[in-house]
Coordinates of C-alpha atoms and ligand atoms in Angstrom, one line a residue:
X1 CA 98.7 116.7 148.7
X2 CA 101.5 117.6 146.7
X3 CA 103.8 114.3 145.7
X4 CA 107.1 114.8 144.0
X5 CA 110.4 113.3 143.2
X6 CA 113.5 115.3 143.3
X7 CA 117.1 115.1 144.1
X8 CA 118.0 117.5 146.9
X9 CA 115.9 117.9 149.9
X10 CA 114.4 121.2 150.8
X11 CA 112.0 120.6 153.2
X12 CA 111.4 121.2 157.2
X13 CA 111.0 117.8 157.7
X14 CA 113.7 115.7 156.1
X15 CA 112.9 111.9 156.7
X16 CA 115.9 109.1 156.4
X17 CA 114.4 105.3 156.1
X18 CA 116.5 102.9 158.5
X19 CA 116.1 98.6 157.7
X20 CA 115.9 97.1 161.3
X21 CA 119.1 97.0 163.1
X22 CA 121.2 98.9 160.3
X23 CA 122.8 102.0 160.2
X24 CA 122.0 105.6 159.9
X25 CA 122.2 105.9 155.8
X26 CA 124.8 108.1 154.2
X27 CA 122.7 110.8 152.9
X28 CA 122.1 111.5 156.4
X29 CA 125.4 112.1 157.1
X30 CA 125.5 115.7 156.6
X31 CA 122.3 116.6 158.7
X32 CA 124.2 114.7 161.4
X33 CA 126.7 116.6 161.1
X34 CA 125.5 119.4 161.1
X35 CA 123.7 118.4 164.2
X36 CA 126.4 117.6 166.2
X37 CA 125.2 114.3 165.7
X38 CA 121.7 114.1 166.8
X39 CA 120.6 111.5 164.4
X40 CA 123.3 108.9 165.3
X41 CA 121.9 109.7 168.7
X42 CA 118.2 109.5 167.5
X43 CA 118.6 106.0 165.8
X44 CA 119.6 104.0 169.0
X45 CA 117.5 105.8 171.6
X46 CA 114.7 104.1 173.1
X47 CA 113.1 101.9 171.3
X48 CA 113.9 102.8 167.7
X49 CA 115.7 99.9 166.2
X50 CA 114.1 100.6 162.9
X51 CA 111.2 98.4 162.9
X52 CA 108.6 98.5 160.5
X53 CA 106.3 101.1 161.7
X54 CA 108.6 102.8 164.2
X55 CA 109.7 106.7 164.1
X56 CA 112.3 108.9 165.7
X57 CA 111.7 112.1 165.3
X58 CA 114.6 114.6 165.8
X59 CA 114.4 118.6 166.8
X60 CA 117.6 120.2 164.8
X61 CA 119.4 123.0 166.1
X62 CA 119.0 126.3 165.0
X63 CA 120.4 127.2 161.7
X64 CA 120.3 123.5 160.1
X65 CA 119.3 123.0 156.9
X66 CA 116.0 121.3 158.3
X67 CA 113.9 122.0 161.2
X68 CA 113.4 118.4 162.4
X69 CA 114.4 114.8 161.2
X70 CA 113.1 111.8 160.9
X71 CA 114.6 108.5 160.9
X72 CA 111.8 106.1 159.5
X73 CA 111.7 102.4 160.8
X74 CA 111.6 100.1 157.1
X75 CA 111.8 96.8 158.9
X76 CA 114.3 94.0 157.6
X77 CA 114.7 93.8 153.8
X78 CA 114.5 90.7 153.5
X79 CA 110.6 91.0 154.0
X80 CA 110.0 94.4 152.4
X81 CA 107.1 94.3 149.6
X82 CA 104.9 96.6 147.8
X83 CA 102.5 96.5 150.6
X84 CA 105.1 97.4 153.5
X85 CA 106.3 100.4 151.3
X86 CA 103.0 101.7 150.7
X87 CA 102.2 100.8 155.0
X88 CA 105.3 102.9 155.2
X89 CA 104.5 105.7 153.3
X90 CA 100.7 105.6 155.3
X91 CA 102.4 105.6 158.7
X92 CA 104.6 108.7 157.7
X93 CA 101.5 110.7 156.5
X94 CA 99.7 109.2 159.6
X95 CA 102.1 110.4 162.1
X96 CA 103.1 114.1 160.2
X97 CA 100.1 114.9 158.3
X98 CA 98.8 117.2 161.4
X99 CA 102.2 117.8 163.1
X100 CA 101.7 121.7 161.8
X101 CA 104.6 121.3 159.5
X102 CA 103.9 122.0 155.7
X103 CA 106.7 119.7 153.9
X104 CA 108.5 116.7 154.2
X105 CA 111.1 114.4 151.9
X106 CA 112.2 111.1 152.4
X107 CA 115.4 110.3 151.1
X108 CA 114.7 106.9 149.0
X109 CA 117.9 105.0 146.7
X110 CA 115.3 103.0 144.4
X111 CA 112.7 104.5 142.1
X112 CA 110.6 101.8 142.2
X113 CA 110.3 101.7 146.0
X114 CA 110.3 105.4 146.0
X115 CA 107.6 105.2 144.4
X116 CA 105.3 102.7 146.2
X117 CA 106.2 104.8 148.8
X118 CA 104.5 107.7 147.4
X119 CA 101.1 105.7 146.5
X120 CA 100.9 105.0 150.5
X121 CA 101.2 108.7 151.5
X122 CA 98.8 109.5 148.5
X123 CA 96.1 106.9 149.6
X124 CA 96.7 107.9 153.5
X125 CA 96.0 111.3 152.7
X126 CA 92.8 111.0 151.3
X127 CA 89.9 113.3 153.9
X128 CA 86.2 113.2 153.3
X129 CA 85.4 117.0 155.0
X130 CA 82.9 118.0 152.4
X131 CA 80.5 118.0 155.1
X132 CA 81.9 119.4 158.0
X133 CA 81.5 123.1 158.7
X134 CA 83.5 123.4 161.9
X135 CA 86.5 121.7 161.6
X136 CA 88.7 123.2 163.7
X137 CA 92.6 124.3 161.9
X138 CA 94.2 121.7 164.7
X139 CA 92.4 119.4 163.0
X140 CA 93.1 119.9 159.1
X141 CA 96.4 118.3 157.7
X142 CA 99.4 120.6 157.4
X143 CA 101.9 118.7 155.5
X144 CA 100.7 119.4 151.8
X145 CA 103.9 118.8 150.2
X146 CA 105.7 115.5 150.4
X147 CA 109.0 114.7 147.9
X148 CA 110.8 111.7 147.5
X149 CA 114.9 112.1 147.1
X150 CA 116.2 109.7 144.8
X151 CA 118.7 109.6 142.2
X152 CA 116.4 108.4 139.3
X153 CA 113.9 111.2 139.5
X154 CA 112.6 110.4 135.6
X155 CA 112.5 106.7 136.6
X156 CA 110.5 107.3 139.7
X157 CA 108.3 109.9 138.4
X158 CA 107.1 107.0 135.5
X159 CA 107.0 104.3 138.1
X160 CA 104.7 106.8 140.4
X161 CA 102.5 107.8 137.1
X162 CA 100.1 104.5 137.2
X163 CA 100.2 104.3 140.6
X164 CA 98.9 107.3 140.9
X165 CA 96.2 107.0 138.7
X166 CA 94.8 103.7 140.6
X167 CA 95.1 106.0 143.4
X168 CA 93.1 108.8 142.0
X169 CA 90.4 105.4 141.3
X170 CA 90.8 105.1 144.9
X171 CA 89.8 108.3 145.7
X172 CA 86.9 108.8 143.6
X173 CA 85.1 105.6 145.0
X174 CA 85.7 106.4 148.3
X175 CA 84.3 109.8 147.5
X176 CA 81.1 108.5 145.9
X177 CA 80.9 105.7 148.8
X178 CA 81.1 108.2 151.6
X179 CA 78.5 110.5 150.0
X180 CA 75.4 110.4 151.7
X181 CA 72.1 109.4 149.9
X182 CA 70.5 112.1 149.8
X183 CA 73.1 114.0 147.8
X184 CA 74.1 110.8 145.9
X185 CA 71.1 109.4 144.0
X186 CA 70.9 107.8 141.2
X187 CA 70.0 111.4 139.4
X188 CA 73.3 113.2 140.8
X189 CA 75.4 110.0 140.5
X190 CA 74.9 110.1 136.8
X191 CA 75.6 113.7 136.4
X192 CA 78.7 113.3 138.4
X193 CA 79.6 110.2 136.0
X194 CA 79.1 112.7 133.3
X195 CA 81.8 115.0 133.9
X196 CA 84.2 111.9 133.7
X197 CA 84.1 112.8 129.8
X198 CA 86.6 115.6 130.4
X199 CA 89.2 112.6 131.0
X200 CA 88.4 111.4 127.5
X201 CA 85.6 108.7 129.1
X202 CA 82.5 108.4 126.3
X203 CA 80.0 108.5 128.7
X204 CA 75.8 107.1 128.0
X205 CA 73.0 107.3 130.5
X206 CA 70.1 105.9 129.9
X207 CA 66.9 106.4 131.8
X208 CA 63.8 104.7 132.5
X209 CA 61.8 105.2 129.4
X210 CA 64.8 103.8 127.8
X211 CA 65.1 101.0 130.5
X212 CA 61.7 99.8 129.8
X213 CA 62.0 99.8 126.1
X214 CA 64.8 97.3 126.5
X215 CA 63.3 95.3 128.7
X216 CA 64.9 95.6 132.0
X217 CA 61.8 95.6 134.8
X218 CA 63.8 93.3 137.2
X219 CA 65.9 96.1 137.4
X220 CA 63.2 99.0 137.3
X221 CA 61.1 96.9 139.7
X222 CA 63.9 97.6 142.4
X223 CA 63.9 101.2 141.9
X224 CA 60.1 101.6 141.4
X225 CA 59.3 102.6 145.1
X226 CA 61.8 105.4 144.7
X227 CA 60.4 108.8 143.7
X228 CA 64.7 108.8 142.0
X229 CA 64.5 108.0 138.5
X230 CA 66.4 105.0 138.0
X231 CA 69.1 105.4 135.7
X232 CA 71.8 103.0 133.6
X233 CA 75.1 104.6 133.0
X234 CA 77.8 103.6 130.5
X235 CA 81.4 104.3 130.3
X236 CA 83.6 103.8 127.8
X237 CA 86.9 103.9 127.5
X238 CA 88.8 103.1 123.7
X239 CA 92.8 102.6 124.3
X240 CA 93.1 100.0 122.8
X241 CA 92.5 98.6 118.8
X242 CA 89.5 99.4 117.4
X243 CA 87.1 97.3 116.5
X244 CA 88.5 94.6 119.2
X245 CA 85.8 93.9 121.6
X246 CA 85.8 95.3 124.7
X247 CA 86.6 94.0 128.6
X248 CA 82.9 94.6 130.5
X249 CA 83.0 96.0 134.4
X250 CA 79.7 95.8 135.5
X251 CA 78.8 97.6 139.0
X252 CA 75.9 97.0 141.7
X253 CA 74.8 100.6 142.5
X254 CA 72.2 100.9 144.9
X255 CA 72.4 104.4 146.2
X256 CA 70.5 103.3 149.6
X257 CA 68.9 100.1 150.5
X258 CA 66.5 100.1 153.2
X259 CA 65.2 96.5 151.9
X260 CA 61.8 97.8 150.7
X261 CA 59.0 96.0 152.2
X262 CA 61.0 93.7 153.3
X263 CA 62.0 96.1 155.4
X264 CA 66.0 95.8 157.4
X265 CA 66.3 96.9 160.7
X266 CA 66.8 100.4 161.8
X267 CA 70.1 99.5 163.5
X268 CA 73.3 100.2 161.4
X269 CA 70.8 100.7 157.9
X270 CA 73.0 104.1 157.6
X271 CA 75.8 102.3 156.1
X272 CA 73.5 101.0 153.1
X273 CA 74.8 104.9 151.6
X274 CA 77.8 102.2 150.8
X275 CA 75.5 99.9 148.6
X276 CA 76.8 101.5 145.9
X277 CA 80.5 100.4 146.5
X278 CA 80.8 98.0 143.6
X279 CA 79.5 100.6 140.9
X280 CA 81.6 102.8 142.9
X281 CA 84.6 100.6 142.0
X282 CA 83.7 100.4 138.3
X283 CA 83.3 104.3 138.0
X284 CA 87.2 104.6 139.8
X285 CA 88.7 102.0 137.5
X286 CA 87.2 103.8 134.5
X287 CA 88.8 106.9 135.7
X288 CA 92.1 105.4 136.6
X289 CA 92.3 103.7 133.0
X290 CA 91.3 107.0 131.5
X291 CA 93.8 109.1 133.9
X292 CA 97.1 106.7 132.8
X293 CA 95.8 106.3 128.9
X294 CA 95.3 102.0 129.1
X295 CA 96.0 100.5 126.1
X296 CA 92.8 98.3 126.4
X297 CA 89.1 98.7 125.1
X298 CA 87.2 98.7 128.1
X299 CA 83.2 99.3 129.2
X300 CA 81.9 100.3 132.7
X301 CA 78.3 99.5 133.1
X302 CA 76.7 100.6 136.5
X303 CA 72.6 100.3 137.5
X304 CA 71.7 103.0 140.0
X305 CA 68.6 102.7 141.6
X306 CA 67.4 103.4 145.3
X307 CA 65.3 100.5 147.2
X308 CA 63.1 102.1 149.1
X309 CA 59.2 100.8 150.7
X310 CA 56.3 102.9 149.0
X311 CA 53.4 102.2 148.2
X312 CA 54.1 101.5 145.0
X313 CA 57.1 99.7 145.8
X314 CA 57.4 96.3 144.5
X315 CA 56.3 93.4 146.8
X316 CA 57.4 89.9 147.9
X317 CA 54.9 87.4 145.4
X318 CA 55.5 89.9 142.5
X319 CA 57.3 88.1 139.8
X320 CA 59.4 90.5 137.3
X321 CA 60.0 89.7 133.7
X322 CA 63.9 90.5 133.1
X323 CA 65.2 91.5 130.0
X324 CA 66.8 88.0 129.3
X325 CA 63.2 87.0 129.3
X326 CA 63.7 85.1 132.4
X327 CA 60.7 85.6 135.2
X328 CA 61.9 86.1 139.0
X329 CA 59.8 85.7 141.5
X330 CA 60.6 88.2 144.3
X331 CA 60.2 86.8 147.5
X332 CA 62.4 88.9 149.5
X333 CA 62.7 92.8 148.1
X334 CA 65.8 92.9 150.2
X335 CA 67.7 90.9 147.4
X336 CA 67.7 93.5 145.3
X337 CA 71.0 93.7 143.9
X338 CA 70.4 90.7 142.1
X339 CA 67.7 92.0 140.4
X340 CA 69.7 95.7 139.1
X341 CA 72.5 93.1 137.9
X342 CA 70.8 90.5 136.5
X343 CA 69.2 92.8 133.9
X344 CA 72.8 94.6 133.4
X345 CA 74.4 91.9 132.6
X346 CA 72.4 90.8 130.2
X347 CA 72.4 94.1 128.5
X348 CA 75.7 94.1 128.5
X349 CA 76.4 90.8 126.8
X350 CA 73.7 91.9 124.1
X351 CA 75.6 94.8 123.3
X352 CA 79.0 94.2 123.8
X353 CA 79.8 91.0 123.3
X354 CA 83.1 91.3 125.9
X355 CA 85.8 89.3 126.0
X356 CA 85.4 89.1 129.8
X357 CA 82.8 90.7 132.4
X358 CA 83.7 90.9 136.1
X359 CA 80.7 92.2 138.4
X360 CA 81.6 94.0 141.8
X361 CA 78.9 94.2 144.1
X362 CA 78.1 94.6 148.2
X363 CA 75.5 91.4 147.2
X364 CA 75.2 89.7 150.4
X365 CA 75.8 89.7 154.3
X366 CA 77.1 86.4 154.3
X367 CA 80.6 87.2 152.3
X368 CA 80.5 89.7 155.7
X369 CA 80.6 86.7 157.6
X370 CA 82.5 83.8 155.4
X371 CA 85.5 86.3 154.6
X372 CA 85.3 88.9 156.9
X373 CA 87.0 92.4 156.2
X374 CA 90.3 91.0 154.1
X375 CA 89.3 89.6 151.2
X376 CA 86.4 89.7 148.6
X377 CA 84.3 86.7 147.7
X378 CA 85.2 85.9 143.8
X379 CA 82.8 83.5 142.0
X380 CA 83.9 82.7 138.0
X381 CA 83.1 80.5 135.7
X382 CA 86.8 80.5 134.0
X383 CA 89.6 79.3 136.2
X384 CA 92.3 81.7 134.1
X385 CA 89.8 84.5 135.3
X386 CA 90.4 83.5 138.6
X387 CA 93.9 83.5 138.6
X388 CA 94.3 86.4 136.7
X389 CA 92.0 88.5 139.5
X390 CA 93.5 86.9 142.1
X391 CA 97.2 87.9 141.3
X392 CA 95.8 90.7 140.3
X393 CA 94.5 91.3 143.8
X394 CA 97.3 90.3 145.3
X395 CA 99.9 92.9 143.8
X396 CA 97.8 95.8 144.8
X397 CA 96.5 94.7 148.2
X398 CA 93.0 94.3 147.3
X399 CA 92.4 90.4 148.0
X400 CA 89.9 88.2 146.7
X401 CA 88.8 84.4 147.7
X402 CA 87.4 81.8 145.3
X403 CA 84.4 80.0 146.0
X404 CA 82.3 77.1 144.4
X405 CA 80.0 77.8 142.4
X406 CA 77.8 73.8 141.4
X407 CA 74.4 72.4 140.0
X408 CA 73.5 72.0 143.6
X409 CA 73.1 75.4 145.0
X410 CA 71.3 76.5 141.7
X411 CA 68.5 74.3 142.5
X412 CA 68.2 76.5 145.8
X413 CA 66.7 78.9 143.5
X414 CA 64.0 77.2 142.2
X415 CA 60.6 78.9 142.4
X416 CA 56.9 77.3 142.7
X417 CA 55.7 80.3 140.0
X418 CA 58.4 81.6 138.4
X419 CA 61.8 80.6 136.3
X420 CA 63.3 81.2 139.5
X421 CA 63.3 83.2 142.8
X422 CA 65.3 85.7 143.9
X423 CA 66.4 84.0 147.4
X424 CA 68.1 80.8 147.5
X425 CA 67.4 80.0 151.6
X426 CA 69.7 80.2 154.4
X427 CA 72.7 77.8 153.3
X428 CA 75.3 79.3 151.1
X429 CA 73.4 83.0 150.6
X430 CA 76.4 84.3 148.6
X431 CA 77.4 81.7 146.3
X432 CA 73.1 81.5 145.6
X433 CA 73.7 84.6 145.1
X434 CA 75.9 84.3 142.5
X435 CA 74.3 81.4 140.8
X436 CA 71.7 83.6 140.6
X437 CA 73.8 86.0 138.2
X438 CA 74.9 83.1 136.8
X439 CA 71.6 83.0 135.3
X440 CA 72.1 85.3 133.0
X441 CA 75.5 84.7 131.8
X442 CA 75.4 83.7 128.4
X443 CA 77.0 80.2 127.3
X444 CA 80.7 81.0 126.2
X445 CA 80.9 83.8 128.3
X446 CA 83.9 84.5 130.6
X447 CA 82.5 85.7 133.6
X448 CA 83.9 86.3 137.3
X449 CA 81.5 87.8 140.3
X450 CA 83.2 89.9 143.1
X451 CA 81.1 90.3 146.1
X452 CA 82.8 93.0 148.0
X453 CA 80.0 93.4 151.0
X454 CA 82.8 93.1 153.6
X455 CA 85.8 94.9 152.2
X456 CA 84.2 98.2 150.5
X457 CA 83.6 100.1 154.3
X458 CA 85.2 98.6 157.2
X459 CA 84.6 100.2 160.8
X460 CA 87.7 99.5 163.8
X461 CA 91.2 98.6 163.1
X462 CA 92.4 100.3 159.6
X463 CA 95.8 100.6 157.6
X464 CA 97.2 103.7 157.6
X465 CA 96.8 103.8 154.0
X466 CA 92.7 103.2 154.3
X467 CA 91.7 106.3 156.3
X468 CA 88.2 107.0 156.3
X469 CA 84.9 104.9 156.3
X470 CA 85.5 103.9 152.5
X471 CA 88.3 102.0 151.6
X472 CA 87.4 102.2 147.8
X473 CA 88.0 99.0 147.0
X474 CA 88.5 97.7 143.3
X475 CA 90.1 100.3 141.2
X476 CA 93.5 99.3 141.6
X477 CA 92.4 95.8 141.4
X478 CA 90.5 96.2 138.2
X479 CA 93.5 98.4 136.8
X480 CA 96.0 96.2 137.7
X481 CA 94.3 93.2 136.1
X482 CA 93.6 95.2 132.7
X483 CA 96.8 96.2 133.0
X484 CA 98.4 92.5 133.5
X485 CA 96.2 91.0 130.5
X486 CA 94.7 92.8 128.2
X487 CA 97.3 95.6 127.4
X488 CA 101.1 94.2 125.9
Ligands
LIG501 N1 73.2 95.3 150.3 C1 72.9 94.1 151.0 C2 74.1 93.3 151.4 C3 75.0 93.9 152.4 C4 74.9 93.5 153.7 C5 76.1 94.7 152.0 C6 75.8 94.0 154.7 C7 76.9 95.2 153.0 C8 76.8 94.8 154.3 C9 72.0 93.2 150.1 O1 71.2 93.9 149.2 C10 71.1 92.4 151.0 O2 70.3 93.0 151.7 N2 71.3 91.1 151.0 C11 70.5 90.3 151.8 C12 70.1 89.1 150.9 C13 69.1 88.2 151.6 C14 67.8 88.9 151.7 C15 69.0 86.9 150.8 C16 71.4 89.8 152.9 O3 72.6 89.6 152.8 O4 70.9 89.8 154.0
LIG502 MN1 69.3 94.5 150.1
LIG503 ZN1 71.8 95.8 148.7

């Protein structure tokens, strides 16, 4: 999908926006005109009062200047946002992205919302058809070419720039969430993380020999019933002064999680391909911050493993020295992204002594059922951190939820063997869960937890602007918060 801003139209769809109950706009004047007044026809038939999500669609005579118009419900505008521009521009792509024609523009006064506008078709027109060899033409998107006509071009093309870049975030970790496992392992993953270097990413992977020599067997315990070598892989980007220390992203990435021996149920165990969401979220934000140059010092740490039974796979009873020192005993080898993390974050403290960490992983079932499909589950121990990611979240329509964190659910964790076990019991499973992080967050440390179980695929009713099984959550979240605080 082409994306541009210019300032005539010369396209065969040319697309007006109308607020609710106002009038046809003057650009559209001419095509009107010309039309013998079609449009001014077109905006009170039916239905079409201009209503958020509404379109009119207009067939122009022979020898217009356009071959059809459309008049583009914006709703009122006293209750227009970021997120109804970008559900706007979705709803356009949604309804003309397979109606055969190759270009549209939108005629849009502001830069700014022209180009919110654009990040909705951009995210709308994201396909996953890598797979598919018989998709029919019918089928395949015509409209490759979408321009917005404004009078700023310059100001809209820098408003669009960053946007675009959390989008192209958004598009990698849906890519890399929607791959199946057995082309993403955690092998290929790293080779595909690799060729982020050509965006000026430094880029380290570390494999198991090198895992074990630092220690980290609650991590290679998960991955040891996997004949996939288990791999750690670092990202780092340097925008901002050197020698400052860095902000830490630190990403669950279980390529596929059957459970191990303790086993999950055949029903529905496909979608653990999507286990990998929050590294997957860490490797798009490390892409968008590279793609729009952030001033900011930032590393993206991701464990990628598989968790898979074997007989050599690791067993409930075993107890795992981490590389903090600290033994787990496992009891359940389904509550295994724990065990990747635990030993990440601790490695990444060691090494990089952050200024902040946040963690994104699909950790537990439970956020699934607490917070649904709309927001993330955020667990910090620094209530600026939780502001900060929650109006982070907010401006770019990826939500998050605080919850408790307390003394009391810790002790769920206690084991009869072991420093502590790896399952903290029915009550509370995702803030156990993150206690159990907690764990191996050093004193001092700010640290926030985002468990993104219920927002990283979503199945049923979607936004225009989340199209396929993906949504690739946490890119424009992580973005936007670097972008808030740590870049002036
Ligand atoms: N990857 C799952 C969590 C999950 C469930 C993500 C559903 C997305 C959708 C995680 O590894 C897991 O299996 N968690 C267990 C923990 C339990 C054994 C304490 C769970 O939530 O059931
Ligand atoms: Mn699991
Ligand atoms: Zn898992």
């Amino acid at each position: 999908m082409k994306i541009t801003f210019t300032d005539t139209a010369k396209s065969e769809i040319v697309g007006f926006l109308i607020d609710e109950g106002g009038k046809l706009p003057e650009a559209a004047e001419a095509l009107d005109k010309e039309s013998g007044g079609l449009l001014s026809e077109a905006r009170t038939a039916g239905r079409f009062t201009g209503k958020e999500g509404q379109q009119a669609f207009v067939v122009l005579p022979k020898g217009a200047s356009a071959k059809r118009a459309l008049l583009v419900g914006a709703g009122k505008p006293k209750g227009r946002n970021d997120r109804s521009l970008e559900r706007i521009g979705g709803t356009i792509f949604k309804a003309q992205g397979n109606s055969g024609f190759k270009s549209l523009c939108l005629y849009v006064d502001d830069a700014d919302t022209a180009a919110r506008i654009a990040l909705g078709v951009k995210l709308a027109a994201y396909r996953f058809d890598d797979y598919r060899t018989k998709l029919k033409d019918e089928d395949k998107p015509s409209l490759n070419a979408v321009s917005l006509v404004t009078g700023d071009t310059k100001a809209a093309r820098s408003a669009f720039k960053p946007l675009s870049a959390g989008a192209d975030g958004t598009y990698l970790a849906r890519d890399l969430v929607n791959m199946p496992p057995n082309d993403l392992y955690p092998g290929s993953y790293a080779e595909k993380i690799e060729t982020l270097a050509e965006h000026g990413l430094e880029i380290e992977i570390l494999g198991e020999k090198d895992l074990k020599k630092l220690g980290m067997n609650s991590m290679l315990g998960v991955g040891q019933g996997s004949v996939k070598e288990s791999k750690l892989a670092i990202m780092r980007w340097n925008g901002g002064k050197k020698g400052d220390a860095p902000v830490a992203l630190v990403g669950k990435g279980v390529c596929f999680d059957t459970g191990g021996i303790s086993l999950k149920p055949g029903a529905g165990m496909e979608d653990m391909r999507g286990d990998m969401g929050g590294s997957a979220a860490v490797v798009g934000a490390m892409l968008a911050l590279a793609t729009r140059k952030a001033k900011a010092n930032v590393v993206g740490l991701v464990g990628l493993v598989e968790n898979m039974p074997d007989g050599d796979a690791i067993r409930p009873g075993d107890i795992l020295k981490s590389a903090s020192g600290q033994t787990i005993e496992v009891q359940n080898t389904d509550a295994e992204g724990r065990l990747v993390l635990c030993d990440v974050l601790w490695y990444t403290q060691e090494t990089y002594k952050p200024t902040a960490i946040v963690d994104l992983a699909t950790l537990t079932g439970a956020i699934v059922i607490g917070l649904g499909h709309h927001h993330a589950g955020l667990f910090t121990n620094d209530d600026g951190l939780a502001d900060a990611l929650t109006s982070a979240g907010l401006a770019e329509g990826e939500r998050v939820w605080r919850l408790p964190l307390g003394p009391e659910y810790d002790r769920q964790l206690k084991s009869k063997f072991a420093d502590m076990r790896n399952i903290g019991g029915r009550a509370a499973g995702s803030i156990t869960a993150a206690q159990f992080l907690k764990r191996f967050i050093q004193d001092g440390q700010t640290w926030a937890h985002l468990d993104i179980a219920g927002v990283a695929w979503v199945e049923g009713e979607k936004a225009p602007t989340d199209p396929s099984w993906a949504s690739g959550f946490g890119p424009r979240l992580l973005d936007r918060w670097i972008a808030d605080n740590y870049e002036s």
